[in-house]
Every structure is written in C-alpha cells, then in structure tokens.
C-alpha cells in the first residue's frame, strides 16, 4: 500500500469531518466532527512517519491525541455549562455574538 | 502483501462508512458509537502502518476516553431518560460543497506528490524509540503538553464546579 | 566695592523674598495686615537701599550666564545700575512704600486673606518693576516686562468677583500683550542681526555704527510697540482708563507712577538705538503729542475722578514720549520722575476723597475742601504741579520738555503740547473746583483720612514742593536744551488761563459748561465717546475676530465636520452592512476558515509552484 | 513447527478462545462453590456428578434455549450489538497473554498496553447495553459504570505499570522473565511490590464492578444493572464477557506480580502454574467480594481520586526512581 492510499483515506475522513462540523446543529455533534478531522490528521502523521522512517510523526500524533483528549474534555465541559445556562446545545441558537 | 491490502481495504471501508455515519446519522448516541467504530478502525490503520504503540494509545485514549466522555456529556445534556435524541443538520448542500472543495484541493496536492515506498522494516523497538524521543528531542513539547493538560484539567473542573 | 553689586541686588531681593514668603506660607498670607507689614518692611528696606544707590550715584554692571550655548552664553542676566535706573529705583521703591502704607488703611475693610494676596502681588510687582529697570539686557527686561504686566492684571482684577474689574483686567492684559508681541519680535530680530541682547554691547555697536541699518527701522518700531502698549500710547491707550477698576492705590502705583512709565523708560534706555532710526523717532514724537492732546480732551469731559486722572496720565505719558522721540529723553525722563511723584499724590488724594464719599463721580462731590482740608491742600498742590505752575515740580519738567520740543524745531508738536498744557490746567482745576469747592452734595460726614493715608499724601506733597524748590533755586538740571526766555512766562500763562477758564466755568459759573460744549460740539461729542476708539475696537472685534471666528466655526461645523459626518455615516452604514456577516454562529465562521484554507491551497496550486 | 506466523496465530487464537470459554464456565462454578463455602453452604451440587460439575454446561444450555426477548422501546441495533461489543474486548485481552514461553496468540512488545487499551473498550459495549435497553435502571447503571470505570482506569493502569517499569518492558514474556529466581516475583519486591499489588487488586475490583464496588449492579436499587433487559443468549454473552474479563485480569495480575508460569518442576508445568496463580488472584478477588458490603458512589469516587490515584502515581514514580538509580531489574 502506497502512501497515497493512506493520504487519500485521511483526506476523505478529513472532508467528512469538516462536513460534519459545518452541518451539525448539536454542539456535541460538531465536536464529533472535530474528532474525525483530528483523527484524519493522525492518520497522516503516522503514515508519513512510517513512510519516511522519521519518528517525529509518531511523537506528534501522540501529542495530538493527548491534546485532543484535553480538548474534548474541555469542550464538553463548556457544552455542559452552556446547557446548564441556556438549556440547549443547539449551535444555531448559541448566537449571542450576532452582529 | 495481500493480507495488508485486504486489511487496508476492509479497515478503510469501515472507517469511511462509520465516518459518514457519524456526520449523517440523526441519533446523536449512534453517532458517538459510529465515532468509536471510526476510531477503532483508525487504530487498525495504525496497526497496518506498523505502529502498534499508537494503536494501543488510540484505543486507550480515544476509544476508551473520548467516547466515554462524549457519552457522558450526552447523558448530562439530554434528559436522562426521555425521547430519542434527534439531531438535525443545517445547510447540508453548502457543507457538502465546501467539504468536497477542500477534499478536491487536498487530493490535488496528492496527485502531484511523488509516490513513496516505505522503508523495508518499520522502526525497530518503536516504543523504546518513542519513549527516548519524548524525553530527548521532544522534552520541551512534552512538558508543554503536561502544562496544557493541567490547564485543561483546571478549566474543566472550573466549568463543571457546582453552582454556588 | 562689593557693595556696588550687593546693594542693588538687595533692593531687588527684598521684595522678592517678601513675595516668596507670602506666596508659599499661606498662614502668613492669611494674616492680612501682618502680610502687609512684612511687605512694607521689605519695600522699606529696598527703599533705603535704593536711596543709597541713588545718592551714591555709582554705576555698576554685573552679569551671570544664563542660557549657555556654543561660543559664549546666548543670554545673560544681571543688573545694570546707572543714573537712569538708580533714579527709577528710588522712585519705584518710594512710591511702592508709600502706596503700601497707604493701602493698610485704604483697604482695612478687606478680608484678611484678600489683603494678604494684595500685598503678595504688591511685593511681586515691586520685584518685577525693579528687575525691569535694573535689566542689562533686552531679554531680561522683556521677562520682567511681562511680569509687571502680570502683576498689573492681577491687581486690576483684585476684586475679581466684580465683572467690570475682571473685564478690565483682561482688557489691560490683552491690549498690552498686543504691544508686547511687537516687543518680543523686535528684540529677537535685533538679536538676529546683532547677536546680543545686551544694552552696553548694543550701545557700543551703535556708537561705532556696527549695527546693520537694514531692517533696523522695523525692528525698533516693533520694540516701540511694546512701549506703546505699556505706556498707553494711542491707539493702545484704551486699557488704562478701564484699569481704574482696580483699587486706587494700585492705580497710583502701577498706572500712574511706575509701570506705565516703563515704555518711556524703554525708549529712554534704548535711546542710542532709537537715534539710529529717525523715522521711528518721528513716529514716537508724533504719536506722543497726539496722545497727549487726545487724552487731555477726553479728560475734560470725564466725570469720574479717577478716569480724569487716568486720561491725564495718558496725556502726560504722551508728553514724555514726545520728548523721548525728539531726542530730549532727559527732559522726558525728568518729567517721568516728577510726574510719578505728583501723579501718585493725586491718585492717593483722589483715593482719600473716594474713600470718604464712596463715589467716583465728581458731580456728586463738592465742598469737600472744608470737610477734609488736608486732603484738599495736598491735592491742590499736586494739581498745581501737574498744571505746571511754578515753583512746583511739574513746571520745570514740563518746561524742559517744551523747551526740548521747541529746540528741535517741531513747531506743530510744540503747539499741540502747549494746547495740551492749557487743557491740563483746565481739566485738573475743573476737578479741583468740582470736588473741593462749591456746594456739598455728598451725604454723611466726610473727613480727612487716617494718618496712615495722610502721611504718604503729605510726604508726596512735600516732595513735590521740594523738588520744585530745588530746581527753582538750583536752576535747570538740563543744560542741553536751554529754554528760550519767553517760554517760562508762556507756560505760566497757559496754566493760569486754563485755571481761570475752569474757575469761570465751574466755580464762578460765568461760562455755562453746556454752552461751551455746544460751541465745541463735534469735539465734545467725540471726546465724550472717547473718539469712538473703544467702539472701534469693539466693532473691529465684532467684525473681524468674531466674523473670522464665525467663518472658522462655519468651516469647522459644516466642512470639516461634514467630511467627518459623511465618513462616520459611511462607517456606520458599512458596519450595518458588515454586521450581517456576523451571525454569531460558530459554524458560519468555520465556513470562513474553510474558504481561507481553500484560498491558500488554490494559491499554492496555481501561483506558488 | 513450520507453520507460517499467521496460521500459527490463528491456530493459537482458536485454541485459546475455546480454552477460555471452558475455563470461564468452570470459573463461575468455582466462584459459586467458593462463595457457598464462605457462607457455610455447599453450592451447586445436584447437576452433574460429582458435586454439580456439570452445572455450568447446564446453565449455558438453558440460556441458549431461552426465548430472546427484545423490549419494544429498545434501540434495537444498539441493544443487539451491545453483548458482542462487550464480549469482543474481553476476549481480545487474552491475545497477548502468553501461557508459557512462546505459547500465546501474540506476544506483542506492547503487551501490557494492549491489554489495558483493549479492556478500556469494554465500557463502550457496557454503555451500549445500558442505553439500548431504554430502561432507566439500565441507563443509571451504565452511568455509574462510566463514572466508576473512568475513575479506576487510571489507578489500574498505574498499578499495572509498576511491574512494567521494574521489568523495563511491556512485553509480557519479558516481565515474567524479569521475575525469575527465588523471591523474584514483583509481589516480593520490597514495599513497592506489595503496595502496587494491593492497588492493583482494588482497582481490579472496581474495574470489574465487583463488590464492594458493584453499584452499577446493585440488585437492591437497580435490579441487575445494565443487563436487566437482557435474557437468553445475550445474557449469556454478557455473563461470559464479565467472567472472561475477570479471568483475564486475574491472569494479568498473576503475570505481573506472581511470576507468571515460573515455578518448580519441568517447563511443561508452566501453564499449570500460571493457571493456578491466576485462580489464586481470582479467589482473592472473590474472597473480597463476599466479605465486604457495597459502598456509596461518592465513597467510591473518593477512594479512587483521593487515595488510589495518588498512591499508584506515587508508586509508579517510586519504581521509576528505583529503576533510574540502578536497583531494579530493568535497563
């Protein structure tokens, strides 16, 4: 399997994740999309690491995974707070910043 | 070689299908489960890429951790027991167009890139190598990561604290 | 010989020390009379020092570097003592001392803190005026020049809660500033051509014709403008009558004896320079004479006793300026000294009268000679001196000026000044008859002032007589302009005829004043309206300043603001349009991010190969 | 042995899987007997001969023949998939456990990590069951399970990592190899070993949802926890998965702390020794289970976060220090 196969797969997953982020109404759904995108990034990192023999990709995907976990925890904490205050997690209705 | 190709095909199909399901299914809980499937199949990809350590980390942190947390959040935000959590999507066409555009752009790069062949053997003693790298050239990022995690932990605790 | 330096410095320093003490120690200032005593002690010390300087008659010059620059200091400070400044020192300290003593009683009704402020200003004024006359350079002189202007402003506006006083203070300040601008521009131009502010150096250069003639006329004219403002020459004389809103002792000190003579002093001091510019000298003389006559005519119709004296001051300043402009500076300066003494006397006397009857209007006084005989006597002494009746001081100084003018061959100016002398006698005795003779109008029981006020009056009166007698016995001090033999009788006749006319009109009633004013209708009309100068200035102010301001305001409101309003309207409208982009929904922003990524990617694809 | 690796692994997987199923079945019997003895009973006795030895077979047959009831309100897909998802990781954990040198499916060099990672997946299945049943008791139970497993995952991992650090490898066989010799077991490692073993046992109890940490089952409150709606074959699968997990964890404990297959006698006795040690661990857990009462949720969480987590972290650091300063077996 060539590198292209992995990268294409990763690009597809990334695009799917982007689609989810763009279209989901539920804040948690958006977070899921973000997870997919980050996951695609990880595939890229690991694939490059494998194909170049450079360890950096692995280490960085480790970092990515850890940061993602922190991000998810924090993001969900925010979602919970929002839910407590606004009684909704619909991203469309969280538009206090509307101009 | 055959085994690897077949394995890749299977895992890729599962990954893509579950990814699509994540963004398309109406049931949020199902979406999380599909995400878990996607993450596990990603872990399979890692195995194919001869990175068992990352495979384990992916399972442990992502599938075990992230999914659990997400489920937890669903539990807390939706009514504990009640009607199914339906979730709708908005601007599906726009999102699809933009996502497709990004995909085409990235693929555009890919087709220009030269093909690469992997080194005959994967990094030997990968785990040891990663460990040494983490405390060697990547020591500072590692410490920063620790700092970030502490900050995230504090932030999460602050957000989740009981209302006074 | 060190005393030569230290004595003038002591004279200068004592009032300053008193001012500092009163300025920075509020409890002391708030004692009022206590502050007055401190100030009086200081000025008395200064007076003794000035007497020493004057009587010893030494000259000295000391300098200290002030503004350092490459190739020698750019400016120096110091003191310059010569007969001119020594005489001024004596006059200033004397009048200051007397006025301050006089003020103790004159202002005894004032609240303590106001009185403290008054004496603080007085000390500052004494310091500034002394510094002015001691200045060895134009620059230092200008600084003190402005300081006395400030003190004048502060003291005219002493009763700052009176609108008229506040307005008069501001008016005095601005009108004199008008001249001061010329002054400062002039000295800077002079510095530009000669590279020095120093009098001695400048005079030396003038003697050796080293001063470039080019532009000198303009330069000196600008410097002269300063004198015009300070010494209330036409057309900037309008502030002086208004300055009478200040306390009468202030008028006596600043607006009769000292500050207003600064212009004359300046022209006299810089005489060697002015001699290089005959045109300017001619202007000085002509303007001086014109001012003298104009002010005298206005004094004839004025009813406010202080304003009569103020116009008289303007008139006499014109006299001095004429003399200075005709190279008879010594005569002018002599008149300055004598005038300072007897005009202070007149003002202080008028102050005593006003103090007694509570009004400035002469027509509401009358018959006060009986009620306050001492005041009447000293006032009449001063009046006679001003009118030029021998053997009082004014006679000799005025005669010296007339002699100088005649000597110079300026017949027209001589005629004008003679006419002015006649008018002077007339309006002064008009005042005397209206105030001290005739029927009493005033209510209450006016009586002579307390001794603190009477004392200075008597001292000044005696001085007036004494100076006159000294010259009557000792002959003219000024031998440079020997007077023609007919001049003395002529001027006496002028004075006496003026007195006689006043007697006929206001004492005897032989000539109806109304009839005379009908006969001289145009002049009377104009004089009563101050020749429309105030109105003219008002009009000019209205027409030009306000018009210009209105124009600027219009431009600002409709043009500048208009541009800004249009800009802001566009900004607002643009913001209104742009805010629609801000939906507040995170995903819409994500579209932006995605588009940005796309842009970068596309750019890489096609342009950045 | 000239089998290709893949084929060998497949064969091993088949053998291990079936062996596990049998062992698990009889482990249930063992527990019931053991519990009965503790309570002065006899336990299963009549089915099969002697002393009810066929009881597990009978139970399995009975469950397989029962009607498969699916609640109407259930989220059908999730409900049906849950037992499978629950079972798979529980069986996968045996993949890296070697029963003797070379006798295992795959002796990965990240064996311990693999074990931990895979066992972390079982929570998904558990939750699917709780959610898919659409029953509030099941859901509450699942909630509690998530709570508890998140809390005890970290102490469990840290405790398991102590031997890893001491041995200097995550490969199971290497860990066993490091414990060779008289008193070479990590259980006998001064101080650290005993404390780590205690932490491991406690965390195991919690991770397996055993008494006193069985609030997600809590018969008196939640009926039977997340499996309340399950019956028949699916129930059997869940039970199987649970016991497989318990057994796997016992094997891990025996391997990490008790020296695995090491023991006196010839090499072929190794698997026997290993099984015996695992059963000892299992019985230890069972002993605790039948000796304590259930504790409250907040107590559980307090024990985890305030006691066990710092303790295990401290132990991990201590062992790291020991290794770093040259006293350990590792590199």
Short mmCIF file of C-alpha atoms in Angstrom, two decimals, chain C residues 125 129 132 145-157 164-180 224-247 250-264 291 294-295 298 302 304 306-315 317-318 321 339 347 530 532-535 537-538:
data_model
loop_
_atom_site.label_atom_id
_atom_site.label_comp_id
_atom_site.label_asym_id
_atom_site.label_seq_id
_atom_site.Cartn_x
_atom_site.Cartn_y
_atom_site.Cartn_z
CA UNK C 125 5.19 93.90 41.44
CA UNK C 129 9.47 96.60 38.31
CA UNK C 132 12.83 95.71 34.81
CA UNK C 145 8.17 93.48 31.45
CA UNK C 146 5.78 90.56 31.24
CA UNK C 147 5.93 90.07 34.98
CA UNK C 148 4.80 93.62 35.65
CA UNK C 149 2.08 93.07 33.08
CA UNK C 150 1.00 90.03 35.04
CA UNK C 151 1.01 91.98 38.29
CA UNK C 152 -1.00 94.73 36.64
CA UNK C 153 -3.50 92.12 35.52
CA UNK C 154 -3.67 90.58 38.98
CA UNK C 155 -4.05 93.90 40.75
CA UNK C 156 -6.59 95.43 38.38
CA UNK C 157 -8.56 92.26 38.85
CA UNK C 164 -16.14 95.14 35.50
CA UNK C 165 -12.84 94.60 37.28
CA UNK C 166 -12.34 91.18 35.78
CA UNK C 167 -13.11 92.52 32.33
CA UNK C 168 -10.81 95.49 32.79
CA UNK C 169 -8.02 93.19 33.92
CA UNK C 170 -8.40 91.03 30.88
CA UNK C 171 -8.61 94.04 28.64
CA UNK C 172 -5.45 95.53 30.10
CA UNK C 173 -3.71 92.23 29.72
CA UNK C 174 -4.65 91.69 26.12
CA UNK C 175 -4.15 95.23 24.91
CA UNK C 176 -0.70 95.41 26.40
CA UNK C 177 0.08 91.97 25.03
CA UNK C 178 -0.67 93.32 21.60
CA UNK C 179 2.26 95.67 22.04
CA UNK C 180 4.37 93.03 23.76
CA UNK C 224 8.50 100.70 20.33
CA UNK C 225 5.17 98.87 20.01
CA UNK C 226 5.88 97.36 23.38
CA UNK C 227 6.23 100.82 24.79
CA UNK C 228 3.00 101.84 23.07
CA UNK C 229 1.13 99.12 24.84
CA UNK C 230 2.72 99.58 28.24
CA UNK C 231 2.71 103.35 28.23
CA UNK C 232 -0.81 103.59 26.88
CA UNK C 233 0.06 105.47 23.70
CA UNK C 234 -2.50 105.94 21.01
CA UNK C 235 -4.05 103.68 19.80
CA UNK C 236 -3.44 101.22 22.60
CA UNK C 237 -4.28 103.63 25.39
CA UNK C 238 -7.78 102.28 25.88
CA UNK C 239 -6.87 99.89 28.64
CA UNK C 240 -5.59 102.48 31.08
CA UNK C 241 -8.88 104.24 31.92
CA UNK C 242 -10.52 100.87 32.41
CA UNK C 243 -7.69 99.83 34.66
CA UNK C 244 -9.11 102.27 37.20
CA UNK C 245 -11.37 99.41 38.26
CA UNK C 246 -8.52 98.28 40.45
CA UNK C 247 -8.01 99.64 43.96
CA UNK C 250 -2.84 100.25 42.64
CA UNK C 251 -3.76 102.93 40.16
CA UNK C 252 -1.43 105.31 41.89
CA UNK C 253 1.45 102.88 41.90
CA UNK C 254 1.15 100.94 38.71
CA UNK C 255 -0.96 103.01 36.42
CA UNK C 256 0.49 106.39 37.24
CA UNK C 257 3.95 106.28 38.70
CA UNK C 258 5.71 103.12 37.68
CA UNK C 259 4.55 100.51 35.25
CA UNK C 260 3.08 102.78 32.64
CA UNK C 261 6.33 104.67 32.56
CA UNK C 262 8.10 101.51 31.57
CA UNK C 263 7.53 102.37 27.93
CA UNK C 264 9.11 105.75 28.39
CA UNK C 291 -1.86 111.03 22.51
CA UNK C 294 -6.37 113.36 22.66
CA UNK C 295 -6.24 112.21 26.23
CA UNK C 298 -11.17 113.31 26.88
CA UNK C 302 -14.86 112.86 32.07
CA UNK C 304 -15.12 110.00 37.07
CA UNK C 306 -10.07 108.50 38.69
CA UNK C 307 -10.63 108.42 34.97
CA UNK C 308 -9.76 112.10 34.76
CA UNK C 309 -6.50 111.26 36.39
CA UNK C 310 -6.07 108.26 34.13
CA UNK C 311 -6.52 110.34 30.99
CA UNK C 312 -4.21 112.88 32.50
CA UNK C 313 -1.66 110.13 32.91
CA UNK C 314 -2.07 109.09 29.31
CA UNK C 315 -1.65 112.69 28.32
CA UNK C 317 2.91 109.92 29.06
CA UNK C 318 2.38 111.36 25.63
CA UNK C 321 7.13 110.14 24.70
CA UNK C 339 5.11 113.17 37.27
CA UNK C 347 -4.25 109.41 42.85
CA UNK C 530 -13.68 108.60 23.66
CA UNK C 532 -15.08 106.10 19.31
CA UNK C 533 -11.92 104.14 19.87
CA UNK C 534 -13.42 101.69 22.29
CA UNK C 535 -16.38 101.35 19.98
CA UNK C 537 -12.12 98.23 18.84
CA UNK C 538 -15.37 96.66 19.81
#
